[in-house]
Amino acid sequence: MRFDHETLPQRIRFASGAAAAHLAAEVEALGGRRVMVTAGPAARSAAREITDGLPVVHRHDRDGDVVRHVPRAVAERARAAAAEHDVDVVVAVGGGSTTGLAKAVALASGIPVVAVPTTYAGSEATAVWGMTEDGRKTTGTDPRVLPRAVVYDATLTLSMPVGLSVASGLNALAHCVDSLWAPRTDPISQALAVEGVRALGAGLPSVVREPEGLGGRERALCGAYLSASAFASAGSGLHHKTCHVLGGMFDLPHAQTHAVVLPHVLAFNAPHAPEAERALAAAFDAPTATAGLALLYDELDAPRTLRELGMPADGIAAAAEAIVAAAPPDNPRAVTLQAITGLLRAAWEGAQP
């Protein structure tokens, strides 16, 4: 056995109902005196509540300030606001788009970020950044964008509707699955990924059954962190390369796109990655990984089609070419234009993988 595994330097504070206190402690530890808060519309109220006692000099939370896939023009406005207000800490309260915007500020300035997730996106636990311009999403890795601390509080996810909770949780599950065969996968990231599958597989059905219960949301939130930790070390596999192309090219909703594509990439790769397949099957407590995922999708009433997300049928050919060009060279199965075209058409139609 021989591998290299990088554990990212980051503190995690996990406790329901303690976001304000934990956030204040982290800002103080960073010496923050001029705080910028980023928050999208869904998290604006919660952000104002938990940051009320902080030395906030700018709230970047107006309509249009946070946009999915972080368009470059939106990122530049946030960077200019941080410079204008001489910000020394950015607090990001919200989902992946909010964290992504804070990362864009950090990438250009080195200003430290404290993330307070309200979804299961997982961006908060990685040093990966992404921005879109002219229909193309560019991603990269830089230690400056890794949030110095993450404050997890499951009560902040209670306002997330069940449908969005499901999609966001399946996005996290996709981090787990991709981490089992991504370019830098290793036994540690694989172990984190498998535990993430178990946590999400138990937590998400509980969220659907009892949306106001904290137990399921805590398990899902913990699973989201495990999944992101695995992904941070393992890197982007075929699934994430596919979704980055689709999101950037067609401006599709991030979490729902991951949820729709995941069963198709799993069915594509699993027969060619037997060890990963067995580990996933065991985590799902199912005879096969694909069967386990299918049962979970039925239980969650998960999103099924790219067509319903707004992807045009005539975009399949161009997307397939871009995905083949971006696919990792060591994917378990050869990534051909014909195969990816078929995969995308099945995902567009909502056909069985």
Short mmCIF file of C-alpha atoms in Angstrom, two decimals:
data_model
loop_
_atom_site.label_atom_id
_atom_site.label_comp_id
_atom_site.label_asym_id
_atom_site.label_seq_id
_atom_site.Cartn_x
_atom_site.Cartn_y
_atom_site.Cartn_z
CA MET A 1 0.00 0.00 0.00
CA ARG A 2 1.37 3.39 -1.01
CA PHE A 3 -0.43 6.73 -1.27
CA ASP A 4 -0.29 10.45 -0.50
CA HIS A 5 -3.17 11.97 1.46
CA GLU A 6 -3.51 15.65 2.28
CA THR A 7 -5.54 16.65 5.34
CA LEU A 8 -6.61 20.28 5.04
CA PRO A 9 -5.99 22.72 7.94
CA GLN A 10 -9.43 23.69 9.14
CA ARG A 11 -11.40 23.75 12.39
CA ILE A 12 -14.92 22.30 12.50
CA ARG A 13 -17.47 23.40 15.08
CA PHE A 14 -20.59 21.21 15.04
CA ALA A 15 -23.50 21.87 17.42
CA SER A 16 -27.17 22.59 16.89
CA GLY A 17 -28.24 26.00 18.16
CA ALA A 18 -24.71 27.29 18.71
CA ALA A 19 -23.94 29.04 15.41
CA ALA A 20 -23.82 32.60 16.76
CA ALA A 21 -21.52 31.77 19.66
CA HIS A 22 -19.21 29.58 17.59
CA LEU A 23 -19.05 32.12 14.79
CA ALA A 24 -18.16 34.93 17.20
CA ALA A 25 -15.37 32.79 18.66
CA GLU A 26 -13.91 32.06 15.23
CA VAL A 27 -13.99 35.69 14.10
CA GLU A 28 -12.30 36.70 17.34
CA ALA A 29 -9.63 34.00 16.88
CA LEU A 30 -8.85 35.47 13.45
CA GLY A 31 -8.61 38.97 14.91
CA GLY A 32 -11.51 40.11 12.76
CA ARG A 33 -12.43 43.78 13.17
CA ARG A 34 -14.00 44.53 9.79
CA VAL A 35 -16.29 41.69 8.75
CA MET A 36 -18.05 41.23 5.41
CA VAL A 37 -21.06 38.89 5.42
CA THR A 38 -22.13 37.14 2.22
CA ALA A 39 -25.58 35.56 2.11
CA GLY A 40 -28.13 34.70 -0.54
CA PRO A 41 -31.86 35.49 -0.26
CA ALA A 42 -32.75 32.20 1.44
CA ALA A 43 -30.17 32.69 4.20
CA ARG A 44 -30.37 36.47 4.57
CA SER A 45 -32.51 36.45 7.72
CA ALA A 46 -30.48 33.73 9.44
CA ALA A 47 -27.24 35.49 8.52
CA ARG A 48 -28.35 38.74 10.09
CA GLU A 49 -29.42 36.93 13.25
CA ILE A 50 -26.20 34.97 13.85
CA THR A 51 -23.88 37.85 12.89
CA ASP A 52 -25.71 40.51 14.90
CA GLY A 53 -22.92 40.87 17.47
CA LEU A 54 -20.02 40.88 15.01
CA PRO A 55 -18.11 43.96 13.79
CA VAL A 56 -19.83 43.89 10.38
CA VAL A 57 -18.85 46.69 8.00
CA HIS A 58 -20.60 45.33 4.90
CA ARG A 59 -23.44 42.93 4.19
CA HIS A 60 -23.23 41.52 0.69
CA ASP A 61 -26.74 40.08 0.65
CA ARG A 62 -28.87 42.07 -1.76
CA ASP A 63 -30.72 40.39 -4.60
CA GLY A 64 -28.18 39.58 -7.30
CA ASP A 65 -25.19 39.65 -4.96
CA VAL A 66 -25.04 35.83 -4.76
CA VAL A 67 -25.59 33.93 -8.01
CA ARG A 68 -25.17 30.21 -8.68
CA HIS A 69 -21.99 29.10 -10.42
CA VAL A 70 -20.38 32.43 -9.39
CA PRO A 71 -20.36 34.46 -12.63
CA ARG A 72 -17.11 36.38 -12.92
CA ALA A 73 -18.87 39.76 -12.96
CA VAL A 74 -20.62 38.88 -9.67
CA ALA A 75 -17.29 37.83 -8.16
CA GLU A 76 -15.66 41.09 -9.22
CA ARG A 77 -18.41 43.12 -7.52
CA ALA A 78 -17.86 41.22 -4.27
CA ARG A 79 -14.09 41.70 -4.52
CA ALA A 80 -14.55 45.43 -5.06
CA ALA A 81 -16.88 45.66 -2.05
CA ALA A 82 -14.35 43.86 0.17
CA ALA A 83 -11.60 46.25 -0.91
CA GLU A 84 -13.79 49.34 -0.51
CA HIS A 85 -14.70 48.43 3.07
CA ASP A 86 -11.18 47.26 4.02
CA VAL A 87 -12.54 43.85 5.07
CA ASP A 88 -10.36 41.52 7.16
CA VAL A 89 -12.71 38.48 7.48
CA VAL A 90 -15.46 37.19 5.19
CA VAL A 91 -18.31 35.25 6.81
CA ALA A 92 -20.30 33.15 4.33
CA VAL A 93 -23.76 32.07 5.47
CA GLY A 94 -25.66 29.90 3.00
CA GLY A 95 -25.14 27.19 0.43
CA GLY A 96 -22.49 26.45 -2.16
CA SER A 97 -23.05 29.62 -4.18
CA THR A 98 -22.52 31.79 -1.10
CA THR A 99 -19.38 29.92 -0.07
CA GLY A 100 -18.19 30.04 -3.67
CA LEU A 101 -18.53 33.82 -3.73
CA ALA A 102 -16.55 34.16 -0.49
CA LYS A 103 -13.88 31.92 -2.02
CA ALA A 104 -13.69 34.22 -5.04
CA VAL A 105 -12.96 37.12 -2.69
CA ALA A 106 -10.33 35.09 -0.84
CA LEU A 107 -8.70 33.94 -4.08
CA ALA A 108 -8.02 37.53 -5.10
CA SER A 109 -7.18 38.98 -1.68
CA GLY A 110 -6.17 36.26 0.76
CA ILE A 111 -8.83 37.46 3.22
CA PRO A 112 -9.76 34.55 5.53
CA VAL A 113 -13.21 32.98 5.28
CA VAL A 114 -15.42 31.48 7.96
CA ALA A 115 -18.23 29.39 6.47
CA VAL A 116 -21.64 28.73 8.03
CA PRO A 117 -23.40 26.24 5.73
CA THR A 118 -27.18 26.12 5.52
CA THR A 119 -27.24 23.31 2.94
CA TYR A 120 -25.30 20.09 2.35
CA ALA A 121 -23.21 21.51 -0.50
CA GLY A 122 -19.80 20.71 1.00
CA SER A 123 -17.89 23.55 -0.67
CA GLU A 124 -16.94 24.80 2.78
CA ALA A 125 -14.60 21.84 3.37
CA THR A 126 -12.57 22.10 0.16
CA ALA A 127 -9.94 24.37 -1.33
CA VAL A 128 -11.71 24.20 -4.71
CA TRP A 129 -13.01 27.39 -6.30
CA GLY A 130 -15.16 27.86 -9.39
CA MET A 131 -16.34 30.73 -11.60
CA THR A 132 -18.28 30.94 -14.83
CA GLU A 133 -17.90 33.22 -17.81
CA ASP A 134 -19.45 32.99 -21.28
CA GLY A 135 -21.08 29.63 -20.54
CA ARG A 136 -17.88 27.98 -19.32
CA LYS A 137 -17.17 27.03 -15.73
CA THR A 138 -13.54 27.19 -14.65
CA THR A 139 -12.41 25.49 -11.45
CA GLY A 140 -9.14 25.35 -9.57
CA THR A 141 -7.57 24.58 -6.21
CA ASP A 142 -5.88 27.14 -3.99
CA PRO A 143 -5.18 27.00 -0.24
CA ARG A 144 -6.24 30.66 0.13
CA VAL A 145 -9.90 29.80 -0.52
CA LEU A 146 -10.22 27.07 2.10
CA PRO A 147 -12.37 28.47 4.93
CA ARG A 148 -10.30 28.69 8.11
CA ALA A 149 -13.24 27.36 10.10
CA VAL A 150 -16.67 25.87 9.44
CA VAL A 151 -19.58 26.39 11.83
CA TYR A 152 -22.18 23.65 11.40
CA ASP A 153 -25.59 24.14 13.03
CA ALA A 154 -28.39 21.86 11.87
CA THR A 155 -31.06 24.32 13.01
CA LEU A 156 -29.99 26.54 10.10
CA THR A 157 -31.09 23.81 7.67
CA LEU A 158 -34.64 23.60 9.05
CA SER A 159 -35.89 26.27 6.64
CA MET A 160 -34.55 24.33 3.64
CA PRO A 161 -37.56 22.73 1.87
CA VAL A 162 -37.61 18.95 1.71
CA GLY A 163 -37.09 18.87 -2.06
CA LEU A 164 -34.03 21.08 -1.86
CA SER A 165 -32.77 19.12 1.17
CA VAL A 166 -32.96 15.94 -0.91
CA ALA A 167 -31.18 17.45 -3.90
CA SER A 168 -28.51 19.04 -1.73
CA GLY A 169 -27.96 15.78 0.15
CA LEU A 170 -27.63 13.84 -3.08
CA ASN A 171 -25.04 16.38 -4.23
CA ALA A 172 -23.12 15.45 -1.08
CA LEU A 173 -23.62 11.77 -1.87
CA ALA A 174 -22.10 12.42 -5.29
CA HIS A 175 -18.96 13.71 -3.57
CA CYS A 176 -18.73 10.35 -1.82
CA VAL A 177 -19.25 8.25 -4.94
CA ASP A 178 -16.85 10.28 -7.06
CA SER A 179 -14.20 10.14 -4.33
CA LEU A 180 -13.97 6.35 -4.65
CA TRP A 181 -12.39 6.56 -8.12
CA ALA A 182 -11.28 10.17 -8.50
CA PRO A 183 -7.71 10.92 -9.69
CA ARG A 184 -6.16 11.22 -6.19
CA THR A 185 -8.28 8.69 -4.32
CA ASP A 186 -6.67 6.79 -1.46
CA PRO A 187 -7.78 4.55 1.43
CA ILE A 188 -8.39 7.52 3.76
CA SER A 189 -10.61 9.46 1.37
CA GLN A 190 -12.40 6.21 0.51
CA ALA A 191 -13.09 5.51 4.19
CA LEU A 192 -14.48 9.02 4.65
CA ALA A 193 -16.61 8.59 1.54
CA VAL A 194 -18.11 5.29 2.68
CA GLU A 195 -18.98 6.74 6.10
CA GLY A 196 -20.50 9.73 4.32
CA VAL A 197 -22.73 7.40 2.31
CA ARG A 198 -23.90 5.71 5.51
CA ALA A 199 -24.66 9.02 7.22
CA LEU A 200 -26.48 10.49 4.23
CA GLY A 201 -28.30 7.23 3.50
CA ALA A 202 -29.72 7.29 7.03
CA GLY A 203 -30.14 11.04 7.44
CA LEU A 204 -31.90 12.02 4.22
CA PRO A 205 -34.86 9.62 4.55
CA SER A 206 -35.30 10.91 8.12
CA VAL A 207 -35.39 14.49 6.79
CA VAL A 208 -38.14 13.48 4.36
CA ARG A 209 -40.15 11.73 7.08
CA GLU A 210 -39.64 14.41 9.75
CA PRO A 211 -38.63 17.71 8.14
CA GLU A 212 -38.69 19.52 11.49
CA GLY A 213 -36.62 16.90 13.29
CA LEU A 214 -32.99 17.68 14.03
CA GLY A 215 -31.71 14.09 14.16
CA GLY A 216 -31.92 13.44 10.44
CA ARG A 217 -30.61 16.88 9.56
CA GLU A 218 -27.64 16.47 11.88
CA ARG A 219 -26.75 13.12 10.31
CA ALA A 220 -27.10 14.56 6.82
CA LEU A 221 -24.97 17.59 7.74
CA CYS A 222 -22.28 15.36 9.23
CA GLY A 223 -22.41 13.19 6.11
CA ALA A 224 -22.02 16.28 3.95
CA TYR A 225 -18.83 17.19 5.79
CA LEU A 226 -17.45 13.65 5.47
CA SER A 227 -18.24 13.65 1.77
CA ALA A 228 -16.57 17.00 1.19
CA SER A 229 -13.50 15.95 3.16
CA ALA A 230 -13.17 12.88 0.96
CA PHE A 231 -13.65 14.95 -2.18
CA ALA A 232 -11.13 17.59 -1.06
CA SER A 233 -8.36 15.00 -1.10
CA ALA A 234 -9.54 12.73 -3.92
CA GLY A 235 -10.34 15.42 -6.49
CA SER A 236 -12.96 15.62 -9.24
CA GLY A 237 -13.96 12.43 -10.99
CA LEU A 238 -16.16 11.91 -14.02
CA HIS A 239 -19.35 12.84 -12.19
CA HIS A 240 -18.14 16.28 -11.14
CA LYS A 241 -16.53 17.00 -14.49
CA THR A 242 -19.89 16.20 -16.11
CA CYS A 243 -21.88 18.43 -13.78
CA HIS A 244 -19.43 21.32 -14.05
CA VAL A 245 -19.85 21.26 -17.82
CA LEU A 246 -23.64 21.09 -17.62
CA GLY A 247 -23.93 23.79 -14.96
CA GLY A 248 -21.66 26.22 -16.73
CA MET A 249 -23.02 25.58 -20.20
CA PHE A 250 -26.75 25.69 -19.40
CA ASP A 251 -26.91 27.46 -16.00
CA LEU A 252 -28.63 24.45 -14.43
CA PRO A 253 -29.34 24.34 -10.68
CA HIS A 254 -26.26 22.86 -9.05
CA ALA A 255 -27.63 20.36 -6.53
CA GLN A 256 -30.44 19.07 -8.74
CA THR A 257 -28.04 18.51 -11.63
CA HIS A 258 -25.79 16.39 -9.41
CA ALA A 259 -28.80 14.43 -8.19
CA VAL A 260 -29.98 13.63 -11.72
CA VAL A 261 -26.56 12.70 -13.12
CA LEU A 262 -25.29 10.57 -10.21
CA PRO A 263 -27.17 7.30 -10.94
CA HIS A 264 -26.00 7.38 -14.55
CA VAL A 265 -22.32 7.89 -13.73
CA LEU A 266 -22.52 5.22 -11.03
CA ALA A 267 -24.01 2.73 -13.48
CA PHE A 268 -21.36 3.72 -16.04
CA ASN A 269 -18.36 3.24 -13.74
CA ALA A 270 -19.37 0.70 -11.08
CA PRO A 271 -18.92 -2.48 -13.17
CA HIS A 272 -15.34 -1.38 -13.89
CA ALA A 273 -14.46 -0.52 -10.26
CA PRO A 274 -15.34 -3.69 -8.31
CA GLU A 275 -13.78 -2.67 -4.97
CA ALA A 276 -15.56 0.67 -4.97
CA GLU A 277 -18.78 -1.04 -6.02
CA ARG A 278 -18.61 -3.50 -3.13
CA ALA A 279 -17.88 -0.73 -0.63
CA LEU A 280 -20.86 1.30 -1.82
CA ALA A 281 -23.15 -1.73 -1.81
CA ALA A 282 -22.19 -2.43 1.80
CA ALA A 283 -22.75 1.21 2.77
CA PHE A 284 -26.21 1.11 1.20
CA ASP A 285 -26.83 -2.33 2.76
CA ALA A 286 -27.87 -3.53 -0.69
CA PRO A 287 -26.81 -6.33 -3.04
CA THR A 288 -25.26 -3.84 -5.47
CA ALA A 289 -24.36 -0.16 -5.41
CA THR A 290 -26.76 0.72 -8.22
CA ALA A 291 -29.61 -1.14 -6.52
CA GLY A 292 -28.90 0.62 -3.23
CA LEU A 293 -28.87 4.04 -4.85
CA ALA A 294 -32.08 3.27 -6.77
CA LEU A 295 -33.87 2.30 -3.54
CA LEU A 296 -32.70 5.51 -1.88
CA TYR A 297 -33.86 7.60 -4.84
CA ASP A 298 -37.30 5.97 -4.69
CA GLU A 299 -37.53 6.67 -0.97
CA LEU A 300 -36.52 10.31 -1.44
CA ASP A 301 -38.52 10.97 -4.63
CA ALA A 302 -35.32 12.37 -6.08
CA PRO A 303 -35.00 14.53 -9.22
CA ARG A 304 -34.70 12.34 -12.34
CA THR A 305 -34.40 14.34 -15.55
CA LEU A 306 -32.16 17.05 -16.98
CA ARG A 307 -35.01 18.07 -19.24
CA GLU A 308 -37.04 19.26 -16.25
CA LEU A 309 -34.06 21.30 -15.03
CA GLY A 310 -34.00 23.30 -18.27
CA MET A 311 -31.32 21.58 -20.33
CA PRO A 312 -32.17 21.73 -24.06
CA ALA A 313 -32.10 18.48 -26.02
CA ASP A 314 -30.00 20.10 -28.74
CA GLY A 315 -27.30 20.79 -26.16
CA ILE A 316 -26.45 17.14 -25.60
CA ALA A 317 -23.92 16.88 -28.43
CA ALA A 318 -21.90 19.94 -27.41
CA ALA A 319 -21.99 18.94 -23.74
CA ALA A 320 -20.81 15.42 -24.53
CA GLU A 321 -17.80 16.75 -26.42
CA ALA A 322 -16.88 19.07 -23.54
CA ILE A 323 -17.23 16.28 -20.97
CA VAL A 324 -15.03 13.90 -22.96
CA ALA A 325 -12.38 16.61 -23.16
CA ALA A 326 -12.56 17.26 -19.39
CA ALA A 327 -12.84 13.66 -18.18
CA PRO A 328 -10.03 12.27 -15.99
CA PRO A 329 -7.75 10.04 -18.07
CA ASP A 330 -7.75 7.31 -15.40
CA ASN A 331 -11.53 6.96 -15.11
CA PRO A 332 -12.38 3.28 -14.44
CA ARG A 333 -14.11 3.01 -17.83
CA ALA A 334 -13.01 4.54 -21.12
CA VAL A 335 -14.85 7.83 -21.68
CA THR A 336 -15.92 7.90 -25.33
CA LEU A 337 -18.11 10.38 -27.14
CA GLN A 338 -20.66 7.70 -27.95
CA ALA A 339 -20.88 6.50 -24.34
CA ILE A 340 -21.20 9.98 -22.84
CA THR A 341 -23.79 10.98 -25.43
CA GLY A 342 -25.84 7.97 -24.40
CA LEU A 343 -25.38 8.76 -20.72
CA LEU A 344 -26.54 12.35 -21.20
CA ARG A 345 -29.54 11.36 -23.28
CA ALA A 346 -30.63 8.87 -20.63
CA ALA A 347 -30.23 11.54 -17.92
CA TRP A 348 -32.10 14.08 -20.07
CA GLU A 349 -34.99 11.69 -20.62
CA GLY A 350 -35.02 10.34 -17.07
CA ALA A 351 -34.49 6.79 -18.33
CA GLN A 352 -33.22 4.04 -16.08
CA PRO A 353 -29.40 4.10 -15.97
#
